[in-house]
DNA sequence: TTGTAAGCGTTATCAA
DNA sequence: TTGATAACGCTTACAA
């Protein structure tokens, strides 16, 4: 029970080891005829190169890391699906690593991962994408990295993002267009820059419509069901409760719905509820919910694509499957 | 910018390379004094051994695979968390690989993963745990593997599981104890053996209580919100609707709740709803929901622990953090 | 208890 | 366009 090696393939194809390696790595200067013979031998022997040997001998490990500190299963699942899909296309492997952005061991954890696995690149999802110590460490090591939806220090780093300010503005304007004047906002987790961006968009739309900003209509939240539920309770208990509630995530929107139902408030008859469809949850929980689609999976795909583009040998893919996603090496124009 | 190697450590500690290797691998026959000197040097140099080199030279890769074909983000998230936690403790890495159990390329996909990464072991989650072609391939390759919650061929393979029949029986008996005589059941996805097991437990409890089995009270479902919602609609539209509904997963239970609320049926006043808390979702959506706790995370931890136990060099952990989880190499007694 | 030497399966360098 | 040979950083034998 011994392993099939490149030697077996070269023997079978009647060429040298190095030539097989050339074919495997899609290098130039291999005659069409030779290439076909080698590929046939590879298929016939069902040969799969040892990643360990490639990593040790070569300059690349064909592995990238996905670092997150995010307790939202939907987000993680979809992000992994997106990054994983692009990796598979390019023959790379994705190494998923949870972390704690507040731990003093953060940069050690990331550093040892890079050292041990010889990662070719790193993807940072929020809120790690804004963890300055981690970013500094990656810069110092000169390892390619891409940040997903970063909120700070946008200069000179690659990132894939969605324009949260614009999206929140759009949604708020939509609610205003329905005739609402008192619109509650359930904010996201304070760790996430997206939370602030969504607040900015909300205020922006109110101002444009000449509606005064009322702080009592803004409730804190943590992006999860429970906090959405609690926030709705507070909002609906006000002397002058809102006629519409805009939640900064779909999980919180679901929480708002749960509270509304418990209080006997009909949705959307007596109360309009809107949210960001970060996780595809909203559509399932309550189809008539008004949502802004946030394609997490596409964000992940775009991030991986951007990262793999550092390696010019990887074929570049067109990113047109989700128009809302923009992959860029520069900060967004609109803010 | 060159890599810190074992040579650097051995120089710093004033010993041979082999001695450093011994310390790193916790081998016997290293004097306390030497070990301390080496460990100090490792820490001082912030040395992290190359996994690629260890894999290439040694018999182990320190990597295990987690194979799944499961669209439930909560399940995947918690399973990864459990497996990942045990791996981290043991200094292993978890490689996550989605697959398609109905694809003809299934065994090729798994096989090439094993070959490329030289995996030390594999964990199969439902429904892959019951995919015969995959199991055969793993047997043929003589690679250690553990099945999570297998439903078939329990003989002679390691697996971590929960006794679904007993759990469903318990829950049904509980509902009967509350005075219910017409209890609806929303079944799980047909791909999962757990679905059938839960039906068995349901029928078992009914029979013991002398309650006749009524097929119209059993609705199909797919373990997701939408099908739970649809099933509840069908059940509640019956001439003699159930007074309690037992959903085979918490996502479906949430769907049942949504439908009940939409129809103006108070829960738990007019209808009792129960479910398996597979994903921790139920507790959040509707705290008064009656649930049987299914600690997916613990199942994953147990599976990884079992797998790593194949390597006698890995320290065995006590599995007492979740009493409901049993890790075993034999089939469950109760069925 | 410690050290020496060979080799793991690939890629990089250089020569043909 | 191809091939020989030396790394790559570690573990496994085996010797001391």
PDB file of N, CA and C in Angstrom, chain B residues 253-297:
ATOM      1  N   UNK B 253     -39.640  23.609  13.958  1.00  0.00           N
ATOM      2  CA  UNK B 253     -40.472  24.074  15.070  1.00  0.00           C
ATOM      3  C   UNK B 253     -40.701  25.581  14.955  1.00  0.00           C
ATOM      4  N   UNK B 254     -39.646  26.289  14.560  1.00  0.00           N
ATOM      5  CA  UNK B 254     -39.790  27.733  14.365  1.00  0.00           C
ATOM      6  C   UNK B 254     -40.787  28.014  13.248  1.00  0.00           C
ATOM      7  N   UNK B 255     -40.751  27.195  12.214  1.00  0.00           N
ATOM      8  CA  UNK B 255     -41.709  27.340  11.121  1.00  0.00           C
ATOM      9  C   UNK B 255     -43.130  27.095  11.602  1.00  0.00           C
ATOM     10  N   UNK B 256     -43.288  26.103  12.461  1.00  0.00           N
ATOM     11  CA  UNK B 256     -44.604  25.800  13.036  1.00  0.00           C
ATOM     12  C   UNK B 256     -45.113  27.009  13.826  1.00  0.00           C
ATOM     13  N   UNK B 257     -44.216  27.595  14.611  1.00  0.00           N
ATOM     14  CA  UNK B 257     -44.587  28.771  15.404  1.00  0.00           C
ATOM     15  C   UNK B 257     -45.032  29.916  14.504  1.00  0.00           C
ATOM     16  N   UNK B 258     -44.283  30.135  13.434  1.00  0.00           N
ATOM     17  CA  UNK B 258     -44.607  31.229  12.521  1.00  0.00           C
ATOM     18  C   UNK B 258     -46.012  31.053  11.969  1.00  0.00           C
ATOM     19  N   UNK B 259     -46.313  29.836  11.535  1.00  0.00           N
ATOM     20  CA  UNK B 259     -47.645  29.548  10.989  1.00  0.00           C
ATOM     21  C   UNK B 259     -48.728  29.740  12.053  1.00  0.00           C
ATOM     22  N   UNK B 260     -48.459  29.212  13.240  1.00  0.00           N
ATOM     23  CA  UNK B 260     -49.440  29.332  14.317  1.00  0.00           C
ATOM     24  C   UNK B 260     -49.754  30.805  14.587  1.00  0.00           C
ATOM     25  N   UNK B 261     -48.707  31.609  14.640  1.00  0.00           N
ATOM     26  CA  UNK B 261     -48.921  33.026  14.902  1.00  0.00           C
ATOM     27  C   UNK B 261     -49.713  33.676  13.791  1.00  0.00           C
ATOM     28  N   UNK B 262     -49.379  33.297  12.573  1.00  0.00           N
ATOM     29  CA  UNK B 262     -50.086  33.895  11.444  1.00  0.00           C
ATOM     30  C   UNK B 262     -51.568  33.536  11.468  1.00  0.00           C
ATOM     31  N   UNK B 263     -51.870  32.321  11.937  1.00  0.00           N
ATOM     32  CA  UNK B 263     -53.259  31.877  11.994  1.00  0.00           C
ATOM     33  C   UNK B 263     -53.954  32.343  13.267  1.00  0.00           C
ATOM     34  N   UNK B 264     -53.227  33.070  14.105  1.00  0.00           N
ATOM     35  CA  UNK B 264     -53.832  33.575  15.337  1.00  0.00           C
ATOM     36  C   UNK B 264     -54.017  32.509  16.408  1.00  0.00           C
ATOM     37  N   UNK B 265     -53.230  31.459  16.317  1.00  0.00           N
ATOM     38  CA  UNK B 265     -53.315  30.391  17.313  1.00  0.00           C
ATOM     39  C   UNK B 265     -52.258  30.629  18.381  1.00  0.00           C
ATOM     40  N   UNK B 266     -52.685  30.821  19.613  1.00  0.00           N
ATOM     41  CA  UNK B 266     -51.748  31.143  20.684  1.00  0.00           C
ATOM     42  C   UNK B 266     -50.931  29.923  21.093  1.00  0.00           C
ATOM     43  N   UNK B 267     -49.632  30.140  21.246  1.00  0.00           N
ATOM     44  CA  UNK B 267     -48.725  29.095  21.708  1.00  0.00           C
ATOM     45  C   UNK B 267     -48.107  29.574  23.010  1.00  0.00           C
ATOM     46  N   UNK B 268     -48.127  28.794  24.095  1.00  0.00           N
ATOM     47  CA  UNK B 268     -48.604  27.413  24.166  1.00  0.00           C
ATOM     48  C   UNK B 268     -50.066  27.284  24.588  1.00  0.00           C
ATOM     49  N   UNK B 269     -50.798  28.393  24.694  1.00  0.00           N
ATOM     50  CA  UNK B 269     -52.174  28.314  25.168  1.00  0.00           C
ATOM     51  C   UNK B 269     -53.054  27.361  24.380  1.00  0.00           C
ATOM     52  N   UNK B 270     -53.123  27.562  23.056  1.00  0.00           N
ATOM     53  CA  UNK B 270     -54.013  26.739  22.241  1.00  0.00           C
ATOM     54  C   UNK B 270     -53.296  25.564  21.579  1.00  0.00           C
ATOM     55  N   UNK B 271     -51.989  25.663  21.514  1.00  0.00           N
ATOM     56  CA  UNK B 271     -51.224  24.608  20.832  1.00  0.00           C
ATOM     57  C   UNK B 271     -49.858  24.467  21.494  1.00  0.00           C
ATOM     58  N   UNK B 272     -49.499  23.235  21.834  1.00  0.00           N
ATOM     59  CA  UNK B 272     -48.145  23.010  22.342  1.00  0.00           C
ATOM     60  C   UNK B 272     -47.224  22.685  21.171  1.00  0.00           C
ATOM     61  N   UNK B 273     -46.054  23.271  21.181  1.00  0.00           N
ATOM     62  CA  UNK B 273     -45.089  22.979  20.120  1.00  0.00           C
ATOM     63  C   UNK B 273     -43.791  22.506  20.770  1.00  0.00           C
ATOM     64  N   UNK B 274     -43.268  21.405  20.235  1.00  0.00           N
ATOM     65  CA  UNK B 274     -42.020  20.858  20.762  1.00  0.00           C
ATOM     66  C   UNK B 274     -41.081  20.542  19.610  1.00  0.00           C
ATOM     67  N   UNK B 275     -39.819  20.429  19.916  1.00  0.00           N
ATOM     68  CA  UNK B 275     -38.870  20.115  18.840  1.00  0.00           C
ATOM     69  C   UNK B 275     -37.528  19.687  19.382  1.00  0.00           C
ATOM     70  N   UNK B 276     -36.701  19.234  18.477  1.00  0.00           N
ATOM     71  CA  UNK B 276     -35.326  18.912  18.822  1.00  0.00           C
ATOM     72  C   UNK B 276     -34.490  20.175  18.682  1.00  0.00           C
ATOM     73  N   UNK B 277     -33.766  20.514  19.695  1.00  0.00           N
ATOM     74  CA  UNK B 277     -32.932  21.703  19.618  1.00  0.00           C
ATOM     75  C   UNK B 277     -31.586  21.323  19.000  1.00  0.00           C
ATOM     76  N   UNK B 278     -31.650  21.055  17.713  1.00  0.00           N
ATOM     77  CA  UNK B 278     -30.452  20.638  16.990  1.00  0.00           C
ATOM     78  C   UNK B 278     -29.428  21.750  16.912  1.00  0.00           C
ATOM     79  N   UNK B 279     -29.920  22.967  16.876  1.00  0.00           N
ATOM     80  CA  UNK B 279     -29.056  24.044  16.409  1.00  0.00           C
ATOM     81  C   UNK B 279     -28.997  25.242  17.346  1.00  0.00           C
ATOM     82  N   UNK B 280     -29.596  25.142  18.494  1.00  0.00           N
ATOM     83  CA  UNK B 280     -29.669  26.263  19.434  1.00  0.00           C
ATOM     84  C   UNK B 280     -30.585  27.366  18.935  1.00  0.00           C
ATOM     85  N   UNK B 281     -31.243  27.136  17.821  1.00  0.00           N
ATOM     86  CA  UNK B 281     -32.110  28.167  17.260  1.00  0.00           C
ATOM     87  C   UNK B 281     -33.392  28.287  18.066  1.00  0.00           C
ATOM     88  N   UNK B 282     -33.949  27.166  18.424  1.00  0.00           N
ATOM     89  CA  UNK B 282     -35.259  27.142  19.066  1.00  0.00           C
ATOM     90  C   UNK B 282     -35.301  28.007  20.313  1.00  0.00           C
ATOM     91  N   UNK B 283     -34.273  27.868  21.135  1.00  0.00           N
ATOM     92  CA  UNK B 283     -34.257  28.610  22.388  1.00  0.00           C
ATOM     93  C   UNK B 283     -34.342  30.115  22.173  1.00  0.00           C
ATOM     94  N   UNK B 284     -33.768  30.545  21.094  1.00  0.00           N
ATOM     95  CA  UNK B 284     -33.749  31.970  20.808  1.00  0.00           C
ATOM     96  C   UNK B 284     -35.062  32.427  20.202  1.00  0.00           C
ATOM     97  N   UNK B 285     -35.541  31.661  19.236  1.00  0.00           N
ATOM     98  CA  UNK B 285     -36.767  32.047  18.547  1.00  0.00           C
ATOM     99  C   UNK B 285     -37.944  32.116  19.502  1.00  0.00           C
ATOM    100  N   UNK B 286     -38.058  31.114  20.333  1.00  0.00           N
ATOM    101  CA  UNK B 286     -39.234  31.037  21.175  1.00  0.00           C
ATOM    102  C   UNK B 286     -38.901  30.281  22.455  1.00  0.00           C
ATOM    103  N   UNK B 287     -38.380  30.989  23.441  1.00  0.00           N
ATOM    104  CA  UNK B 287     -37.899  30.332  24.648  1.00  0.00           C
ATOM    105  C   UNK B 287     -38.855  29.329  25.283  1.00  0.00           C
ATOM    106  N   UNK B 288     -40.204  29.611  25.330  1.00  0.00           N
ATOM    107  CA  UNK B 288     -41.071  28.629  25.992  1.00  0.00           C
ATOM    108  C   UNK B 288     -41.243  27.337  25.210  1.00  0.00           C
ATOM    109  N   UNK B 289     -40.670  27.266  24.034  1.00  0.00           N
ATOM    110  CA  UNK B 289     -40.729  26.047  23.232  1.00  0.00           C
ATOM    111  C   UNK B 289     -40.153  24.887  24.038  1.00  0.00           C
ATOM    112  N   UNK B 290     -40.802  23.750  23.969  1.00  0.00           N
ATOM    113  CA  UNK B 290     -40.281  22.568  24.646  1.00  0.00           C
ATOM    114  C   UNK B 290     -39.304  21.856  23.716  1.00  0.00           C
ATOM    115  N   UNK B 291     -38.097  21.638  24.194  1.00  0.00           N
ATOM    116  CA  UNK B 291     -37.113  21.040  23.292  1.00  0.00           C
ATOM    117  C   UNK B 291     -36.314  19.926  23.947  1.00  0.00           C
ATOM    118  N   UNK B 292     -35.810  19.068  23.101  1.00  0.00           N
ATOM    119  CA  UNK B 292     -34.825  18.096  23.523  1.00  0.00           C
ATOM    120  C   UNK B 292     -33.493  18.599  23.014  1.00  0.00           C
ATOM    121  N   UNK B 293     -32.574  18.750  23.933  1.00  0.00           N
ATOM    122  CA  UNK B 293     -31.306  19.343  23.560  1.00  0.00           C
ATOM    123  C   UNK B 293     -30.451  18.351  22.768  1.00  0.00           C
ATOM    124  N   UNK B 294     -30.046  18.759  21.588  1.00  0.00           N
ATOM    125  CA  UNK B 294     -29.201  17.940  20.727  1.00  0.00           C
ATOM    126  C   UNK B 294     -27.888  18.675  20.529  1.00  0.00           C
ATOM    127  N   UNK B 295     -26.931  18.432  21.345  1.00  0.00           N
ATOM    128  CA  UNK B 295     -25.735  19.255  21.310  1.00  0.00           C
ATOM    129  C   UNK B 295     -24.804  18.880  20.153  1.00  0.00           C
ATOM    130  N   UNK B 296     -25.047  19.490  19.037  1.00  0.00           N
ATOM    131  CA  UNK B 296     -24.264  19.212  17.828  1.00  0.00           C
ATOM    132  C   UNK B 296     -22.784  19.451  18.063  1.00  0.00           C
ATOM    133  N   UNK B 297     -22.507  20.534  18.760  1.00  0.00           N
ATOM    134  CA  UNK B 297     -21.116  20.865  19.020  1.00  0.00           C
ATOM    135  C   UNK B 297     -20.412  19.745  19.788  1.00  0.00           C
TER     136      UNK B 297
END
